[in-house]
Amino acid sequence: MNMLEKFPITQYISEEGKTVHSEATDITADLVKLFYEKMLRARMMDKKCVNLQRQGRIGTYVPYEGQEAAQVGSALAVEKGDWMFPTYRDHAATMTFGHSLRNLLLYWVGRIEGGIPPEGKNIFPPAVPIASQLLHATGVAWAEKKKKTDRVSLVYFGDGATSEGDFHEGLNFASVFKVPVVFFNQNNGYAISVPMEKQMNSKTIAQKGLAYEIPSIRIDGNDIVAVYLETKKAVERARNGEGPTLIEAVTWRYGAHTTADDPSKYRDQAESDQRRTTGDPLLRLEKYMKNEGLWDEEWVTTMENKITNEINTALEEMQNYPDPSIDDVFENVFEKPTWTLDEQLKQHRSIKRGQMS
Amino acid sequence: MNMLEKFPITQYISEEGKTVHSEATDITADLVKLFYEKMLRARMMDKKCVNLQRQGRIGTYVPYEGQEAAQVGSALAVEKGDWMFPTYRDHAATMTFGHSLRNLLLYWVGRIEGGIPPEGKNIFPPAVPIASQLLHATGVAWAEKKKKTDRVSLVYFGDGATSEGDFHEGLNFASVFKVPVVFFNQNNGYAISVPMEKQMNSKTIAQKGLAYEIPSIRIDGNDIVAVYLETKKAVERARNGEGPTLIEAVTWRYGAHTTADDPSKYRDQAESDQRRTTGDPLLRLEKYMKNEGLWDEEWVTTMENKITNEINTALEEMQNYPDPSIDDVFENVFEKPTWTLDEQLKQHRSIKRGQMS
Amino acid sequence: MTTAIQVRKLTMVQAVTDALKTMLQEDESVIVLGEDVGKNGGVFRATEGLFDQFGEERVIDTPLAESGIVGTSIGLAINGFRPIAEMQFLGFIYPAFNQLMTHATRMRQRTMGRYTVPMVIRAPYGAGVKAPEIHSDSVEALFTQIPGLKVVIPSNAYDAKGLLIASIEDPDPVLFLEPMRSYRSFRTEVPEEKYTVELGKASYQKKGNDVTVLTWGAMVPDTMKAVEDFEKQQSASCEVIDLRTLYPLDKETIQESVEKTGRVVIVHEAPATGGMNAEIISVINDAAFFYLKAPVQKVTGFDTPVPVYSLEKEYLPSREKIIHAINQALSY
Amino acid sequence: MTTAIQVRKLTMVQAVTDALKTMLQEDESVIVLGEDVGKNGGVFRATEGLFDQFGEERVIDTPLAESGIVGTSIGLAINGFRPIAEMQFLGFIYPAFNQLMTHATRMRQRTMGRYTVPMVIRAPYGAGVKAPEIHSDSVEALFTQIPGLKVVIPSNAYDAKGLLIASIEDPDPVLFLEPMRSYRSFRTEVPEEKYTVELGKASYQKKGNDVTVLTWGAMVPDTMKAVEDFEKQQSASCEVIDLRTLYPLDKETIQESVEKTGRVVIVHEAPATGGMNAEIISVINDAAFFYLKAPVQKVTGFDTPVPVYSLEKEYLPSREKIIHAINQALSY
Ligand SMILES: Cc1ncc(C[n+]2csc(CCOP(=O)(O)OP(=O)(O)O)c2C)c(N)n1
Ligand SMILES: Cc1ncc(C[n+]2csc(CCOP(=O)(O)OP(=O)(O)O)c2C)c(N)n1
Ligand SMILES: [Mg+2]
Ligand SMILES: [Mg+2]
């Protein structure tokens, strides 16, 4: 069985910005503009963070430039009340879903608050141990099913994550208990330096769904229309009690794995840069909007200004945020601190105050 | 994709003992007799162990009655020098591959020696943590590949084992590094009390190979000819550098999960017993031999007597085996015991001798 | 009007079932999940009858995957349930180590209380029942050093029910270890109604003046027997304390007793190095250093894997070793 | 004819690379595997250049799966190789816990020496480099209680090379932890040739008479600085010992020093409860109880997960805390 043929990359909008799928026309002009705005916002935030990191104003940062369509398109396909499970690279998704920019910035200066979503937004803190979050998403969705709501989980993970045991166990549990979860894979071709060909012998990630009888689809992750509409379908299936879906969104990260990584060690960065002119998700939507007569330079400039302000405000808020306190660490190990924690905090404070006995 | 259609159960000999596959004729009369002898030996050993357990002469025992074709047929398909990785239930396989009956009995009286194969036989001690052995088999086979030999690993695991992360990681590593390993699954329908339908949402285990581009096949695990010939093909592929294969051998255990288990809690044992008259691997081969004019009651009786003697000799050897010594435990933690071990052993001995200070 | 408290004599495993049943009845959010816990009632019958009574939505047979069980339980716990996950044996918890270490126990802190994980992991543990390899591990100390996890071990049926209910009601993750050697070896009186035994509190098994003996789990009855034998022969008297909760330790009780006796024996079946004996000595070092008259004596397993069962008796703390240690403690 | 020993000033991470290179060159059976260790040369550059020099058959980029890495390494080790597996950070070893606990460390015993597992697992660890969550765990004590595993931690480049080579040559599994905060913070002289530093032997960083300070890893330079400051102000002198191997501990050296000073401070960054401090106190209890003049003082992390990096300085043992503990030890 040729899996590349069985799982062709579904596109709705071609790289030239042309409609190549009948359902693409379901997308309204307002929605297209929303897509563009949210992707622009995500990209501007990412660029800002890379700059802030270079200036030493935030710590090591994980850029997502190039993956905006995958993250924004999928995040727009879920509703308030649904649950989102990001990794360290999925801030375009969480900010689109309603995370606070200030908290995202707090995350990058090593603040606990960075992991906390605004009230009413069901967003998990970014998962750092690879693939572990698939099980949380499955468990949370299972709880929704037990509570007989129609809420779903949307969980992000990379190509590298498919190698971990937790990927397998997450998909199997979801399938066995038929829980409403959408497994959204961003296949950006690399797990740090390891290319997909070394990560697996399969040509697609979508085919891994066959092991669990989970419906799977492979889509152009840089085509936001494809991402949005296909995620929406998966979400609807989940809401209707039809169980999990695996989506492989084929995409690319232009930059380094993190700001501490040097991608030229393991790949040709010129080739990667080349993709900016061909496969870029924002450029593609721009072309599409131009083709459809929806492009308006003035509107874009207005948006850019608005976003710049929003980011600057968030940055200011981050910088003016009250200093971190070790109390927050002690107070949140258990609901009620044990004597061990009480004693340790007391001693810590006493030495800090210089009140040595 | 209907996986039951994509992975039909391959049979060579029907339940009525008729040839239903053109290649079945490759099997010589001698080989057929060898099949019968080894299955008979395995069954007699198993029955003996169940009896010994009932009499309290050995500890909790894990029976394999019903799975003899799967284990014996596959074990006969590998050669001296190849590696075998059994679970706690795969003694029919290891005894066929050359394990010592005495040591197998020692295993069931909780002796370390029970895990040790005879010199020159590459058999791992039975894996107890489910699915962990798939990685060892992959690693060992990878080593053979690196050494440029043509040796292969044959690793056993159950239907339940496919749910563990290590199953997934084992298959992925084997596929990525194209190592000579045969993943031999005995799908006996149950993981203790949990039936396959609760273990996975997929209808077959063979289809799980699709996730890794590992060639997979589903066979009648009670048809020793199918097991032998298909395992042989997989072994040949591995020897020729063509990488891993996944074999799903569909079989059944008549008895309890272990002698401590009561299967009537979770399934209809009458139905299970019924299978003795329909799907039994020995009975099927008997029918086949009768059909082919190879059956000889006298020969069978001779075999039975020979095997009875062999088992009784092994039992005697086990019973006369030197007492276990705690020294063996201390001496084999590290090549050279640490001071901690030395001190602990010294103290242990001193108290045992009653030489309290 | 007074109501007589109904009391039955139960084995420890029956008390575990009773606690689970009590909580399944009382709290809709309580669910039980694990391998073979449903239809089969658990390999030790700890969940017997619960599947029939509460149905497959609340007593759940899961696939054979410990990381999956703990990982999904985290999600269930965060989203409104109180999962009680069974590890079939403690030696099979290791595949779930990552979920336990990096998520179950950190989620409250990572989100400053926004998400919390009120879950219990139950596991039978310990040697002495002639179980196969890996089934007899006694690695409680591994878990006491995971920040954010409480570790509880009952030694009898009464405590088992009360401590398990307290663990289920605890707002944070609890590892509840059940000494399988004591599952059916004796019975104690157990009230039919709901009650709790407070986590973090040790219990005096026996008062005494000359040596403090600290132990838990299956070692409690063994220790009591050894102490009885010892006291028959010697004039010294032992104070035996069942620690019951290993994190957080009951420092006050330990301190009180050590201040009185000045001599300590610790009995546990885990390997010597890194076993709980070290942490207890460390607590004594902090709390009662100047009261100690002799080095703390330890009766423990060896720094070896738990051996296969033909040798487990040699591995486990014996009556002779316990008495020897008490004599040692008194000899200084 | 004499050959001058070539010596270079290396950082610790360079010394690690040097050790790997030395052994890859000397022993055909040595292979290096892990995530990003090949083409990329490791996220810390610990394997830089090895892929180019030794090729992809010996320096292997694996899939992203720690259980897979350790599990296949067990097979490779049993079948003739000496795998050196890298865990990208110690906090990512947890998925491999089962393979380490039930197989790597038990195979020799389970087969009475028929199969052995001469493998090394390397992992950077510890806080203080502003790494994200989970990347800063310091859980060495978890591993010292696994029977069958040696645990080694160098504090400088010289030791790193010598201990790593000794670990690779060791016939049994060794967990080799590299304090990432010290990877590049200073250089020491490292001979170009092959040499070993014996496992299980501590090293005196500084002799002294009044207090014994026991530490390891990234805490060694911190402790030395604090001790220097302390001694400038006080007349007492400290003996600082770098334990280097945490299993088996160097009891003799600990005993020797404690018998001399009678006062002990232990400095480590892992959480207090269940940290190595407890095991060391336990060893002192056994070996030098009657020499102790004061309770052992501990400077450790808290019983909390290692906090995100804005707070890691508060978490890590500070100069003030070390000096405070020394003063405490002397105050009795
Ligand atoms: C269990 C675990 N192992 C290793 C790491 C270190 N690590 C962080 S990101 C990464 C690569 C992940 O690749 P992929 O899943 O493709 O996601 P991407 O980074 O490309 O978004 C690795 C190995 C980790 N975070 N967790
Ligand atoms: C990691 C782990 N979890 C749980 C167990 C307990 N256990 C022993 S056998 C078994 C069922 C295995 O089922 P399957 O893989 O189908 O093999 P079978 O016993 O049917 O041969 C379980 C759950 C174990 N040995 N290891
Ligand atoms: Mg990737
Ligand atoms: Mg089975």
XYZ file of N, CA and C in Angstrom, chain C residues 208-327:
360
model
N 6.415 1.703 74.802
C 7.574 1.092 75.444
C 8.567 2.178 75.822
N 9.654 1.804 76.469
C 10.530 2.834 77.017
C 11.973 2.828 76.519
N 12.413 1.695 76.001
C 13.848 1.570 75.797
C 14.323 1.666 74.350
N 13.514 1.211 73.455
C 13.883 1.274 72.028
C 12.646 1.635 71.213
N 12.848 2.505 70.271
C 11.779 2.837 69.333
C 11.967 1.990 68.076
N 10.926 1.273 67.690
C 11.007 0.501 66.450
C 10.032 1.089 65.445
N 10.581 1.548 64.331
C 9.759 2.210 63.310
C 9.595 1.286 62.117
N 8.375 1.114 61.681
C 8.144 0.227 60.545
C 6.812 0.560 59.896
N 6.424 -0.221 58.889
C 5.151 -0.004 58.180
C 4.835 -1.229 57.315
N 3.631 -1.257 56.814
C 3.233 -2.296 55.871
C 3.298 -3.693 56.468
N 3.717 -4.630 55.640
C 3.737 -6.037 56.053
C 4.741 -6.296 57.164
N 5.640 -5.331 57.388
C 6.641 -5.523 58.440
C 6.060 -5.270 59.826
N 4.878 -4.669 59.903
C 4.308 -4.350 61.212
C 3.988 -5.619 62.007
N 3.194 -6.542 61.452
C 2.959 -7.769 62.234
C 4.240 -8.554 62.501
N 5.148 -8.616 61.537
C 6.419 -9.315 61.754
C 7.186 -8.688 62.913
N 7.216 -7.368 62.905
C 7.954 -6.661 63.949
C 7.305 -6.886 65.312
N 5.991 -6.826 65.329
C 5.296 -7.040 66.609
C 5.610 -8.425 67.174
N 5.642 -9.413 66.295
C 5.945 -10.755 66.770
C 7.368 -10.856 67.314
N 8.301 -10.253 66.569
C 9.700 -10.287 67.003
C 9.856 -9.567 68.341
N 9.179 -8.453 68.481
C 9.274 -7.664 69.703
C 8.705 -8.456 70.888
N 7.605 -9.120 70.627
C 7.009 -9.952 71.662
C 8.032 -11.001 72.148
N 8.630 -11.674 71.191
C 9.648 -12.676 71.529
C 10.795 -12.046 72.296
N 11.214 -10.894 71.811
C 12.329 -10.200 72.455
C 11.985 -9.868 73.907
N 10.795 -9.324 74.090
C 10.433 -8.875 75.441
C 10.233 -10.041 76.404
N 9.940 -11.199 75.841
C 9.831 -12.364 76.715
C 11.177 -12.704 77.348
N 12.225 -12.430 76.561
C 13.553 -12.818 77.030
C 14.302 -11.709 77.754
N 13.973 -10.478 77.449
C 14.746 -9.346 77.961
C 13.858 -8.440 78.804
N 14.491 -7.685 79.626
C 13.701 -6.794 80.475
C 13.377 -5.461 79.791
N 14.097 -5.158 78.725
C 13.858 -3.886 78.045
C 12.502 -3.902 77.335
N 11.917 -2.716 77.168
C 10.629 -2.673 76.468
C 10.724 -1.812 75.206
N 10.007 -2.246 74.198
C 10.073 -1.582 72.887
C 8.816 -0.771 72.624
N 9.013 0.332 71.941
C 7.883 1.108 71.444
C 7.829 0.873 69.937
N 6.706 0.365 69.463
C 6.605 0.060 68.038
C 5.650 1.056 67.375
N 6.154 1.707 66.357
C 5.352 2.715 65.658
C 5.184 2.318 64.197
N 3.938 2.321 63.769
C 3.608 2.085 62.359
C 3.525 3.464 61.688
N 4.448 3.750 60.803
C 4.492 5.119 60.264
C 3.293 5.433 59.369
N 2.773 4.471 58.670
C 1.531 4.593 57.872
C 1.597 5.574 56.703
N 2.083 6.776 56.938
C 2.284 7.707 55.830
C 3.786 7.945 55.718
N 4.341 7.732 54.537
C 5.793 7.895 54.386
C 6.167 9.261 53.833
N 5.212 9.915 53.201
C 5.385 11.343 52.931
C 4.054 12.004 53.104
N 3.937 13.006 53.957
C 4.973 13.476 54.879
C 5.073 12.558 56.094
N 6.304 12.358 56.554
C 6.515 11.561 57.761
C 5.926 12.279 58.971
N 5.548 11.517 59.972
C 5.033 12.094 61.211
C 6.213 12.402 62.131
N 6.792 13.542 61.884
C 8.002 13.904 62.624
C 7.741 13.992 64.130
N 6.603 14.550 64.481
C 6.313 14.736 65.909
C 6.327 13.420 66.676
N 5.665 12.435 66.116
C 5.612 11.141 66.800
C 6.997 10.505 66.875
N 7.724 10.591 65.788
C 9.079 10.030 65.791
C 9.919 10.715 66.865
N 9.840 12.034 66.856
C 10.617 12.832 67.803
C 10.252 12.485 69.260
N 8.976 12.473 69.513
C 8.490 12.170 70.861
C 9.048 10.840 71.370
N 8.968 9.859 70.496
C 9.412 8.530 70.919
C 10.924 8.467 71.097
N 11.650 9.061 70.147
C 13.112 9.000 70.223
C 13.622 9.797 71.420
N 12.959 10.878 71.729
C 13.374 11.647 72.919
C 13.222 10.795 74.170
N 12.246 9.936 74.148
C 12.029 9.066 75.301
C 13.037 7.907 75.362
N 13.196 7.238 74.236
C 14.002 6.007 74.262
C 15.483 6.220 73.941
N 15.765 7.151 73.050
C 17.157 7.391 72.655
C 17.751 6.295 71.791
N 16.955 5.321 71.459
C 17.461 4.203 70.648
C 16.416 3.851 69.587
N 16.919 3.576 68.390
C 15.980 3.398 67.285
C 16.368 2.208 66.424
N 15.328 1.458 66.048
C 15.481 0.410 65.040
C 14.470 0.703 63.931
N 14.926 0.638 62.692
C 14.008 0.811 61.562
C 13.938 -0.517 60.821
N 12.727 -0.948 60.535
C 12.537 -2.219 59.818
C 11.804 -1.947 58.511
N 12.447 -2.256 57.402
C 11.716 -2.202 56.128
C 12.290 -3.209 55.158
N 11.510 -3.573 54.164
C 11.956 -4.628 53.266
C 12.642 -4.109 52.004
N 12.592 -2.808 51.760
C 13.264 -2.254 50.586
C 14.781 -2.364 50.767
N 15.531 -2.256 49.672
C 16.991 -2.271 49.781
C 17.491 -1.234 50.782
N 18.652 -1.521 51.355
C 19.218 -0.649 52.387
C 19.504 0.746 51.848
N 20.267 0.807 50.763
C 20.688 2.111 50.266
C 19.522 2.849 49.625
N 19.344 4.066 50.084
C 18.270 4.878 49.528
C 16.898 4.494 50.023
N 16.819 3.483 50.879
C 15.519 3.122 51.436
C 15.053 4.178 52.428
N 13.823 4.031 52.893
C 13.261 5.013 53.823
C 14.075 5.147 55.097
N 14.848 4.108 55.440
C 15.659 4.206 56.661
C 16.497 5.475 56.661
N 17.033 5.809 55.499
C 17.894 6.986 55.414
C 17.110 8.259 55.726
N 15.937 8.391 55.137
C 15.159 9.605 55.359
C 14.729 9.712 56.822
N 14.407 8.594 57.419
C 13.987 8.626 58.823
C 15.169 9.025 59.717
N 16.335 8.474 59.422
C 17.521 8.860 60.188
C 17.789 10.351 60.020
N 17.557 10.820 58.823
C 17.761 12.240 58.554
C 16.795 13.102 59.368
N 15.556 12.649 59.485
C 14.577 13.384 60.309
C 14.984 13.349 61.779
N 15.452 12.201 62.212
C 15.907 12.097 63.606
C 17.124 12.991 63.844
N 18.007 13.019 62.877
C 19.177 13.912 62.949
C 18.739 15.349 63.205
N 17.693 15.768 62.525
C 17.213 17.146 62.665
C 16.457 17.363 63.979
N 15.666 16.346 64.352
C 14.679 16.583 65.401
C 15.113 16.114 66.783
N 16.005 15.142 66.836
C 16.280 14.545 68.148
C 17.727 14.089 68.287
N 18.609 14.774 67.577
C 20.010 14.346 67.543
C 20.594 14.105 68.931
N 20.351 15.045 69.807
C 21.039 14.961 71.094
C 20.422 13.942 72.049
N 19.325 13.384 71.643
C 18.710 12.350 72.469
C 19.212 10.952 72.114
N 19.813 10.845 70.946
C 20.231 9.521 70.457
C 21.393 8.987 71.279
N 21.214 7.766 71.786
C 22.275 7.170 72.587
C 23.089 6.149 71.794
N 22.568 5.760 70.659
C 23.230 4.724 69.856
C 22.924 4.981 68.390
N 23.780 4.488 67.536
C 23.452 4.619 66.117
C 22.114 3.942 65.832
N 21.382 4.506 64.928
C 20.115 3.893 64.515
C 20.425 2.558 63.857
N 19.682 1.538 64.236
C 19.880 0.206 63.661
C 18.860 -0.040 62.549
N 19.318 -0.714 61.516
C 18.448 -0.911 60.355
C 18.289 -2.391 60.053
N 17.082 -2.776 59.811
C 16.817 -4.126 59.306
C 16.118 -3.913 57.959
N 16.809 -4.243 56.903
C 16.281 -3.906 55.578
C 16.552 -5.045 54.607
N 16.046 -4.870 53.387
C 16.460 -5.734 52.292
C 17.891 -5.406 51.912
N 18.369 -6.094 50.889
C 19.745 -5.870 50.439
C 19.779 -4.906 49.252
N 20.970 -4.451 48.927
C 21.150 -3.639 47.719
C 21.171 -4.521 46.473
N 20.181 -5.386 46.390
C 20.055 -6.283 45.244
C 18.606 -6.175 44.766
N 18.357 -6.553 43.526
C 16.943 -6.653 43.160
C 16.291 -7.667 44.092
N 15.007 -7.520 44.357
C 14.326 -8.541 45.146
C 14.532 -9.868 44.423
N 15.076 -10.861 45.114
C 15.357 -12.111 44.391
C 14.084 -12.865 44.046
N 14.202 -13.790 43.107
C 13.080 -14.686 42.817
C 12.698 -15.426 44.092
N 11.531 -16.071 44.070
C 10.917 -16.368 45.362
C 11.575 -17.459 46.185
N 12.395 -18.304 45.571
C 13.049 -19.325 46.398
C 13.985 -18.676 47.420
N 14.351 -17.433 47.170
C 15.288 -16.770 48.081
C 14.667 -15.588 48.810
N 13.383 -15.371 48.619
C 12.832 -14.143 49.190
C 12.813 -14.150 50.711
N 12.718 -15.329 51.291
C 12.736 -15.386 52.761
C 14.067 -14.900 53.309
N 15.130 -15.216 52.592
C 16.449 -14.751 53.045
C 16.569 -13.239 52.889
N 15.856 -12.740 51.913
C 15.928 -11.308 51.618
C 15.136 -10.491 52.642
N 13.974 -10.993 52.980
C 13.090 -10.237 53.872
C 13.635 -10.164 55.299
N 13.396 -9.059 55.975
C 13.774 -8.936 57.380
C 13.201 -10.111 58.169
N 14.036 -10.758 58.936
C 13.593 -11.930 59.687
C 13.443 -11.559 61.167
N 12.767 -12.421 61.876
C 12.631 -12.289 63.324
C 14.021 -12.148 63.962
N 14.949 -12.993 63.544
C 16.293 -12.956 64.118
C 16.953 -11.599 63.879
N 16.780 -11.094 62.681
C 17.434 -9.816 62.370
C 16.833 -8.670 63.172
N 15.536 -8.723 63.352
C 14.894 -7.655 64.123
C 15.367 -7.699 65.571
N 15.373 -8.886 66.127
C 15.832 -9.014 67.516
C 17.304 -8.629 67.643
N 18.077 -9.057 66.670
C 19.491 -8.677 66.670
C 19.649 -7.148 66.672
N 18.853 -6.495 65.869
C 18.972 -5.037 65.767
C 18.555 -4.354 67.066
N 17.516 -4.892 67.684
C 17.089 -4.316 68.968
C 18.204 -4.485 69.998
N 18.785 -5.667 70.028
C 19.902 -5.896 70.947
C 21.065 -4.948 70.653
